[in-house]
Amino acid sequence: MREVLAQAAFQLFLERGFERTTVDDIVARAGVGRRSFFRYFPSKEDAVFPDHERCFVEMTEFLAAVDDSDPVGAVCDAARIVLRMYAANPEFSVQRYRLTREVPGLRTYELSVVRRYEQTLARHLRGQFGEGGDGELRAEVIAASVVAAHNNGLRLWLRSGGEGDPEAAVDHALALVREVWGRSAAEAGAPSPEGGSGGAEGLPGGSVPGSNAPLPVTPSSAGSFPASPFPVSDDGEVIVMVARKGTPMWRVVQQIEAAVGEN
């Protein structure tokens, strides 16, 4: 029934548009009542992403059973579970990608889904590196790097219309994460009891006191940052986002897009 409702919803979204489709339209197409819809989907937006809940469960179970000897490799492998979900139905994945580009509300919802994956990976890494100080910081940064690398490769495939092997670009991106952070985690060892830097506020550049807005730090004001291990543009420009914990993801994305332009 969940799949029937999701198919009916998506067909209507493509035919009429997301905003002009109501829950009543969806249940009429599926031949069920409203109560059946809300038993499976809390909202219309959830019907666009019917497969993520199952993917969250699979990722959580995978991380619970994985060998702890290579925590960075483990979260990279966990990210591939999401990739396989998209690759299992290329046509639907490409259509959904295009729909989310057209509907701002769906894009915001998608960001919340991405953040949930990131938190799942970070939670696992905190169990390896420690809950406080540098251990927690390392877990958050590595989880964000894994998600960013995965999504970069996935978007390349989606923009191509689902042509070719989606794993090639994602594997390349995740290999970079493992090269940088796998080595870094091994060199760092266990986090110290004192924890070093205590989170975002301890980073060079800081954030605006009393504000939840992220602070973009450009090369001219980032002299105290160590050299970045990530590839940068030909002109060497790097933009670092610093935000208080709990800053809405849409605000972070808004600031990044304003700084570098939407891809």
CSV table of N, CA and C in Angstrom, one decimal, residues 43-176:
chain,number,residue,atom,x,y,z
A,43,SER,N,2.9,13.6,5.7
A,43,SER,CA,2.7,14.7,4.8
A,43,SER,C,2.8,14.4,3.4
A,44,LYS,N,2.4,15.3,2.5
A,44,LYS,CA,2.5,15.1,1.1
A,44,LYS,C,4.0,15.1,0.7
A,45,GLU,N,4.9,15.8,1.4
A,45,GLU,CA,6.3,15.8,1.1
A,45,GLU,C,6.9,14.4,1.3
A,46,ASP,N,6.4,13.7,2.4
A,46,ASP,CA,7.0,12.4,2.7
A,46,ASP,C,6.7,11.4,1.5
A,47,ALA,N,5.7,11.6,0.8
A,47,ALA,CA,5.4,10.7,-0.3
A,47,ALA,C,6.3,10.8,-1.5
A,48,VAL,N,7.1,11.9,-1.5
A,48,VAL,CA,8.1,12.1,-2.5
A,48,VAL,C,9.4,11.3,-2.2
A,49,PHE,N,9.5,11.0,-0.9
A,49,PHE,CA,10.7,10.3,-0.5
A,49,PHE,C,10.3,9.0,0.3
A,50,PRO,N,9.6,8.1,-0.3
A,50,PRO,CA,9.1,6.9,0.4
A,50,PRO,C,10.1,5.9,0.8
A,51,ASP,N,11.3,6.0,0.2
A,51,ASP,CA,12.3,4.9,0.4
A,51,ASP,C,13.3,5.3,1.4
A,52,HIS,N,13.4,6.5,1.9
A,52,HIS,CA,14.4,6.9,2.8
A,52,HIS,C,14.3,6.3,4.2
A,53,GLU,N,13.1,6.1,4.7
A,53,GLU,CA,12.9,5.5,6.0
A,53,GLU,C,13.5,4.1,6.1
A,54,ARG,N,13.2,3.3,5.0
A,54,ARG,CA,13.8,2.0,5.0
A,54,ARG,C,15.3,2.1,4.9
A,55,CYS,N,15.8,3.1,4.2
A,55,CYS,CA,17.3,3.2,4.1
A,55,CYS,C,17.9,3.6,5.4
A,56,PHE,N,17.3,4.5,6.2
A,56,PHE,CA,17.8,4.8,7.5
A,56,PHE,C,17.9,3.6,8.4
A,57,VAL,N,16.9,2.7,8.3
A,57,VAL,CA,16.9,1.5,9.1
A,57,VAL,C,18.1,0.6,8.7
A,58,GLU,N,18.3,0.5,7.4
A,58,GLU,CA,19.4,-0.4,6.9
A,58,GLU,C,20.7,0.2,7.3
A,59,MET,N,20.9,1.5,7.2
A,59,MET,CA,22.1,2.2,7.5
A,59,MET,C,22.4,2.0,9.0
A,60,THR,N,21.4,2.2,9.9
A,60,THR,CA,21.6,2.0,11.3
A,60,THR,C,22.0,0.6,11.7
A,61,GLU,N,21.4,-0.4,11.1
A,61,GLU,CA,21.7,-1.8,11.3
A,61,GLU,C,23.1,-2.1,10.9
A,62,PHE,N,23.5,-1.5,9.7
A,62,PHE,CA,24.8,-1.8,9.2
A,62,PHE,C,25.9,-1.2,10.1
A,63,LEU,N,25.7,0.0,10.6
A,63,LEU,CA,26.7,0.6,11.5
A,63,LEU,C,26.8,-0.1,12.8
A,64,ALA,N,25.6,-0.6,13.3
A,64,ALA,CA,25.6,-1.3,14.6
A,64,ALA,C,26.4,-2.6,14.5
A,65,ALA,N,26.5,-3.2,13.3
A,65,ALA,CA,27.2,-4.5,13.2
A,65,ALA,C,28.6,-4.4,12.6
A,66,VAL,N,29.0,-3.2,12.2
A,66,VAL,CA,30.3,-3.1,11.4
A,66,VAL,C,31.5,-3.2,12.3
A,67,ASP,N,32.6,-3.6,11.8
A,67,ASP,CA,33.9,-3.7,12.5
A,67,ASP,C,34.3,-2.3,12.8
A,68,ASP,N,34.8,-2.1,14.0
A,68,ASP,CA,35.2,-0.7,14.5
A,68,ASP,C,36.6,-0.4,14.1
A,69,SER,N,37.3,-1.2,13.4
A,69,SER,CA,38.8,-1.0,13.2
A,69,SER,C,39.0,0.1,12.2
A,70,ASP,N,38.0,0.4,11.4
A,70,ASP,CA,38.1,1.5,10.3
A,70,ASP,C,36.9,2.3,10.3
A,71,PRO,N,36.7,3.3,11.3
A,71,PRO,CA,35.5,4.0,11.4
A,71,PRO,C,35.2,4.9,10.2
A,72,VAL,N,36.2,5.5,9.6
A,72,VAL,CA,36.0,6.3,8.4
A,72,VAL,C,35.5,5.5,7.2
A,73,GLY,N,36.2,4.3,7.1
A,73,GLY,CA,35.7,3.4,6.0
A,73,GLY,C,34.3,2.9,6.2
A,74,ALA,N,33.9,2.7,7.5
A,74,ALA,CA,32.6,2.2,7.8
A,74,ALA,C,31.5,3.2,7.4
A,75,VAL,N,31.7,4.5,7.7
A,75,VAL,CA,30.7,5.5,7.4
A,75,VAL,C,30.7,5.7,5.9
A,76,CYS,N,31.8,5.6,5.2
A,76,CYS,CA,31.8,5.7,3.7
A,76,CYS,C,31.0,4.5,3.1
A,77,ASP,N,31.2,3.3,3.7
A,77,ASP,CA,30.4,2.2,3.2
A,77,ASP,C,28.9,2.4,3.5
A,78,ALA,N,28.6,3.0,4.6
A,78,ALA,CA,27.2,3.2,5.0
A,78,ALA,C,26.6,4.2,4.0
A,79,ALA,N,27.3,5.2,3.5
A,79,ALA,CA,26.8,6.1,2.6
A,79,ALA,C,26.4,5.4,1.3
A,80,ARG,N,27.2,4.4,0.9
A,80,ARG,CA,26.9,3.7,-0.3
A,80,ARG,C,25.5,3.0,-0.3
A,81,ILE,N,25.0,2.7,0.9
A,81,ILE,CA,23.6,2.2,1.0
A,81,ILE,C,22.6,3.1,0.4
A,82,VAL,N,22.8,4.4,0.6
A,82,VAL,CA,21.9,5.4,0.1
A,82,VAL,C,22.1,5.5,-1.5
A,83,LEU,N,23.3,5.4,-1.9
A,83,LEU,CA,23.6,5.4,-3.4
A,83,LEU,C,22.8,4.2,-4.0
A,84,ARG,N,22.9,3.0,-3.4
A,84,ARG,CA,22.3,1.8,-4.0
A,84,ARG,C,20.8,2.0,-4.1
A,85,MET,N,20.2,2.7,-3.1
A,85,MET,CA,18.8,3.0,-3.1
A,85,MET,C,18.4,3.8,-4.3
A,86,TYR,N,19.2,4.9,-4.6
A,86,TYR,CA,18.9,5.7,-5.8
A,86,TYR,C,19.1,4.9,-7.1
A,87,ALA,N,20.2,4.2,-7.1
A,87,ALA,CA,20.6,3.5,-8.4
A,87,ALA,C,19.6,2.3,-8.7
A,88,ALA,N,18.8,1.9,-7.7
A,88,ALA,CA,17.9,0.8,-7.9
A,88,ALA,C,16.7,1.2,-8.8
A,89,ASN,N,16.4,2.5,-8.9
A,89,ASN,CA,15.3,2.9,-9.7
A,89,ASN,C,15.7,4.2,-10.3
A,90,PRO,N,16.6,4.2,-11.4
A,90,PRO,CA,17.1,5.4,-12.0
A,90,PRO,C,16.1,6.4,-12.5
A,91,GLU,N,15.0,5.9,-13.1
A,91,GLU,CA,14.0,6.8,-13.7
A,91,GLU,C,13.3,7.6,-12.6
A,92,PHE,N,12.9,6.9,-11.5
A,92,PHE,CA,12.2,7.6,-10.4
A,92,PHE,C,13.2,8.6,-9.8
A,93,SER,N,14.5,8.2,-9.6
A,93,SER,CA,15.4,9.0,-8.9
A,93,SER,C,15.7,10.3,-9.7
A,94,VAL,N,15.8,10.2,-11.0
A,94,VAL,CA,16.0,11.4,-11.8
A,94,VAL,C,14.8,12.3,-11.8
A,95,GLN,N,13.6,11.7,-11.9
A,95,GLN,CA,12.4,12.5,-11.9
A,95,GLN,C,12.2,13.2,-10.6
A,96,ARG,N,12.5,12.5,-9.5
A,96,ARG,CA,12.5,13.2,-8.2
A,96,ARG,C,13.5,14.3,-8.0
A,97,TYR,N,14.7,14.1,-8.5
A,97,TYR,CA,15.7,15.1,-8.5
A,97,TYR,C,15.2,16.4,-9.2
A,98,ARG,N,14.6,16.2,-10.4
A,98,ARG,CA,14.2,17.4,-11.1
A,98,ARG,C,13.0,18.0,-10.4
A,99,LEU,N,12.1,17.2,-9.8
A,99,LEU,CA,11.0,17.8,-9.1
A,99,LEU,C,11.5,18.6,-7.9
A,100,THR,N,12.4,18.1,-7.2
A,100,THR,CA,12.9,18.9,-6.0
A,100,THR,C,13.6,20.1,-6.4
A,101,ARG,N,14.2,20.2,-7.6
A,101,ARG,CA,14.8,21.4,-8.1
A,101,ARG,C,13.8,22.5,-8.4
A,102,GLU,N,12.6,22.1,-8.7
A,102,GLU,CA,11.5,23.0,-9.1
A,102,GLU,C,10.6,23.5,-7.9
A,103,VAL,N,10.6,22.7,-6.8
A,103,VAL,CA,9.7,23.0,-5.7
A,103,VAL,C,10.6,23.3,-4.5
A,104,PRO,N,10.6,24.6,-4.1
A,104,PRO,CA,11.4,25.0,-2.9
A,104,PRO,C,11.1,24.2,-1.6
A,105,GLY,N,9.8,23.9,-1.4
A,105,GLY,CA,9.5,23.2,-0.2
A,105,GLY,C,10.0,21.8,-0.2
A,106,LEU,N,10.1,21.2,-1.3
A,106,LEU,CA,10.7,19.8,-1.4
A,106,LEU,C,12.2,19.9,-1.2
A,107,ARG,N,12.8,20.9,-1.7
A,107,ARG,CA,14.3,21.1,-1.5
A,107,ARG,C,14.6,21.2,0.0
A,108,THR,N,13.8,22.0,0.7
A,108,THR,CA,14.0,22.2,2.1
A,108,THR,C,13.8,20.9,2.8
A,109,TYR,N,12.8,20.1,2.4
A,109,TYR,CA,12.5,18.8,3.0
A,109,TYR,C,13.7,17.9,2.8
A,110,GLU,N,14.2,17.9,1.6
A,110,GLU,CA,15.4,17.1,1.2
A,110,GLU,C,16.6,17.4,2.1
A,111,LEU,N,16.8,18.6,2.3
A,111,LEU,CA,17.9,19.0,3.2
A,111,LEU,C,17.8,18.4,4.6
A,112,SER,N,16.5,18.4,5.1
A,112,SER,CA,16.3,17.8,6.4
A,112,SER,C,16.6,16.3,6.4
A,113,VAL,N,16.3,15.6,5.2
A,113,VAL,CA,16.7,14.2,5.1
A,113,VAL,C,18.2,14.0,5.1
A,114,VAL,N,18.9,14.9,4.3
A,114,VAL,CA,20.3,14.8,4.2
A,114,VAL,C,20.9,15.0,5.6
A,115,ARG,N,20.4,15.9,6.4
A,115,ARG,CA,20.9,16.2,7.7
A,115,ARG,C,20.7,15.0,8.6
A,116,ARG,N,19.6,14.3,8.4
A,116,ARG,CA,19.4,13.1,9.3
A,116,ARG,C,20.4,12.0,9.0
A,117,TYR,N,20.7,11.8,7.7
A,117,TYR,CA,21.8,10.9,7.4
A,117,TYR,C,23.1,11.3,8.0
A,118,GLU,N,23.4,12.6,7.9
A,118,GLU,CA,24.7,13.1,8.5
A,118,GLU,C,24.7,12.9,10.0
A,119,GLN,N,23.6,13.1,10.7
A,119,GLN,CA,23.6,12.9,12.1
A,119,GLN,C,23.8,11.4,12.5
A,120,THR,N,23.2,10.5,11.6
A,120,THR,CA,23.4,9.1,11.9
A,120,THR,C,24.9,8.7,11.8
A,121,LEU,N,25.6,9.2,10.7
A,121,LEU,CA,27.0,8.9,10.6
A,121,LEU,C,27.8,9.5,11.7
A,122,ALA,N,27.5,10.7,12.1
A,122,ALA,CA,28.2,11.4,13.2
A,122,ALA,C,28.0,10.7,14.5
A,123,ARG,N,26.8,10.2,14.7
A,123,ARG,CA,26.6,9.4,16.0
A,123,ARG,C,27.4,8.2,16.1
A,124,HIS,N,27.6,7.5,15.0
A,124,HIS,CA,28.5,6.3,15.0
A,124,HIS,C,29.9,6.7,15.2
A,125,LEU,N,30.4,7.8,14.6
A,125,LEU,CA,31.8,8.2,14.7
A,125,LEU,C,32.0,8.7,16.2
A,126,ARG,N,31.1,9.4,16.8
A,126,ARG,CA,31.3,9.8,18.2
A,126,ARG,C,31.5,8.6,19.1
A,127,GLY,N,30.9,7.5,18.7
A,127,GLY,CA,31.1,6.3,19.5
A,127,GLY,C,32.5,5.8,19.4
A,128,GLN,N,33.2,6.2,18.3
A,128,GLN,CA,34.6,5.7,18.1
A,128,GLN,C,35.6,6.8,18.6
A,129,PHE,N,35.3,8.1,18.5
A,129,PHE,CA,36.2,9.2,18.8
A,129,PHE,C,36.0,9.8,20.1
A,130,GLY,N,34.8,9.6,20.7
A,130,GLY,CA,34.5,10.3,21.9
A,130,GLY,C,33.3,11.3,21.8
A,131,GLU,N,32.6,11.5,22.9
A,131,GLU,CA,31.4,12.4,22.8
A,131,GLU,C,31.7,13.9,22.9
A,132,GLY,N,32.9,14.2,23.4
A,132,GLY,CA,33.2,15.7,23.7
A,132,GLY,C,34.4,16.1,23.0
A,133,GLY,N,34.6,17.4,23.0
A,133,GLY,CA,35.8,18.1,22.5
A,133,GLY,C,36.2,17.7,21.1
A,134,ASP,N,37.5,17.4,20.9
A,134,ASP,CA,38.0,17.1,19.5
A,134,ASP,C,37.3,15.9,18.9
A,135,GLY,N,37.0,14.9,19.8
A,135,GLY,CA,36.4,13.7,19.3
A,135,GLY,C,35.1,14.0,18.6
A,136,GLU,N,34.2,14.8,19.3
A,136,GLU,CA,32.9,15.1,18.7
A,136,GLU,C,33.1,16.0,17.5
A,137,LEU,N,34.0,16.9,17.6
A,137,LEU,CA,34.3,17.8,16.4
A,137,LEU,C,34.7,16.9,15.2
A,138,ARG,N,35.6,16.0,15.4
A,138,ARG,CA,36.1,15.1,14.3
A,138,ARG,C,35.0,14.3,13.7
A,139,ALA,N,34.1,13.8,14.6
A,139,ALA,CA,33.0,13.0,14.1
A,139,ALA,C,32.1,13.9,13.2
A,140,GLU,N,31.7,15.1,13.7
A,140,GLU,CA,30.9,15.9,12.9
A,140,GLU,C,31.5,16.3,11.5
A,141,VAL,N,32.7,16.6,11.5
A,141,VAL,CA,33.4,17.1,10.3
A,141,VAL,C,33.5,15.9,9.3
A,142,ILE,N,33.9,14.7,9.8
A,142,ILE,CA,34.0,13.6,8.9
A,142,ILE,C,32.7,13.2,8.3
A,143,ALA,N,31.6,13.2,9.2
A,143,ALA,CA,30.3,12.9,8.7
A,143,ALA,C,29.8,13.8,7.6
A,144,ALA,N,30.1,15.1,7.8
A,144,ALA,CA,29.7,16.1,6.8
A,144,ALA,C,30.5,15.9,5.5
A,145,SER,N,31.8,15.5,5.7
A,145,SER,CA,32.6,15.3,4.5
A,145,SER,C,32.1,14.1,3.7
A,146,VAL,N,31.7,13.0,4.4
A,146,VAL,CA,31.2,11.8,3.7
A,146,VAL,C,29.9,12.2,3.0
A,147,VAL,N,29.0,12.9,3.6
A,147,VAL,CA,27.7,13.3,3.0
A,147,VAL,C,28.0,14.2,1.8
A,148,ALA,N,28.9,15.1,1.9
A,148,ALA,CA,29.1,16.0,0.8
A,148,ALA,C,29.8,15.3,-0.4
A,149,ALA,N,30.7,14.4,-0.1
A,149,ALA,CA,31.3,13.6,-1.2
A,149,ALA,C,30.3,12.7,-1.9
A,150,HIS,N,29.5,12.0,-1.1
A,150,HIS,CA,28.5,11.1,-1.7
A,150,HIS,C,27.5,11.9,-2.6
A,151,ASN,N,27.0,13.1,-2.0
A,151,ASN,CA,26.1,13.9,-2.8
A,151,ASN,C,26.7,14.5,-4.0
A,152,ASN,N,27.9,14.8,-4.0
A,152,ASN,CA,28.6,15.4,-5.2
A,152,ASN,C,28.6,14.3,-6.3
A,153,GLY,N,29.0,13.1,-6.0
A,153,GLY,CA,28.9,12.1,-7.1
A,153,GLY,C,27.5,11.7,-7.5
A,154,LEU,N,26.6,11.7,-6.5
A,154,LEU,CA,25.2,11.3,-6.9
A,154,LEU,C,24.6,12.4,-7.8
A,155,ARG,N,24.9,13.7,-7.5
A,155,ARG,CA,24.3,14.7,-8.3
A,155,ARG,C,24.8,14.7,-9.7
A,156,LEU,N,26.1,14.3,-9.9
A,156,LEU,CA,26.6,14.2,-11.3
A,156,LEU,C,25.8,13.2,-12.1
A,157,TRP,N,25.5,12.1,-11.4
A,157,TRP,CA,24.8,11.0,-12.1
A,157,TRP,C,23.3,11.4,-12.4
A,158,LEU,N,22.7,12.1,-11.4
A,158,LEU,CA,21.3,12.5,-11.6
A,158,LEU,C,21.2,13.6,-12.7
A,159,ARG,N,22.2,14.5,-12.7
A,159,ARG,CA,22.1,15.5,-13.8
A,159,ARG,C,22.4,14.9,-15.2
A,160,SER,N,23.0,13.8,-15.2
A,160,SER,CA,23.2,13.2,-16.5
A,160,SER,C,22.0,12.4,-17.0
A,161,GLY,N,20.9,12.4,-16.2
A,161,GLY,CA,19.7,11.7,-16.5
A,161,GLY,C,19.8,10.2,-16.1
A,162,GLY,N,20.7,9.9,-15.2
A,162,GLY,CA,20.8,8.5,-14.8
A,162,GLY,C,21.6,7.6,-15.7
A,163,GLU,N,22.5,8.3,-16.5
A,163,GLU,CA,23.3,7.5,-17.5
A,163,GLU,C,24.6,7.0,-16.8
A,164,GLY,N,25.0,5.8,-17.2
A,164,GLY,CA,26.3,5.3,-16.7
A,164,GLY,C,26.2,4.7,-15.3
A,165,ASP,N,27.4,4.5,-14.7
A,165,ASP,CA,27.5,3.9,-13.4
A,165,ASP,C,27.6,4.9,-12.4
A,166,PRO,N,26.6,5.0,-11.5
A,166,PRO,CA,26.7,6.1,-10.4
A,166,PRO,C,27.8,5.8,-9.4
A,167,GLU,N,28.2,4.6,-9.3
A,167,GLU,CA,29.2,4.3,-8.2
A,167,GLU,C,30.6,4.8,-8.6
A,168,ALA,N,30.9,5.0,-9.8
A,168,ALA,CA,32.2,5.5,-10.2
A,168,ALA,C,32.5,6.8,-9.5
A,169,ALA,N,31.6,7.8,-9.7
A,169,ALA,CA,31.9,9.2,-9.2
A,169,ALA,C,31.8,9.2,-7.7
A,170,VAL,N,30.9,8.4,-7.1
A,170,VAL,CA,30.8,8.4,-5.6
A,170,VAL,C,32.0,7.7,-5.0
A,171,ASP,N,32.5,6.6,-5.6
A,171,ASP,CA,33.6,5.9,-5.1
A,171,ASP,C,34.9,6.8,-5.2
A,172,HIS,N,35.0,7.6,-6.2
A,172,HIS,CA,36.1,8.5,-6.4
A,172,HIS,C,36.1,9.6,-5.2
A,173,ALA,N,34.9,10.1,-5.0
A,173,ALA,CA,34.7,11.2,-4.0
A,173,ALA,C,35.0,10.6,-2.6
A,174,LEU,N,34.4,9.4,-2.3
A,174,LEU,CA,34.6,8.8,-1.0
A,174,LEU,C,36.1,8.4,-0.8
A,175,ALA,N,36.8,8.0,-1.8
A,175,ALA,CA,38.2,7.6,-1.7
A,175,ALA,C,39.0,8.8,-1.2
A,176,LEU,N,38.6,10.0,-1.6
A,176,LEU,CA,39.3,11.2,-1.2
A,176,LEU,C,39.0,11.4,0.3
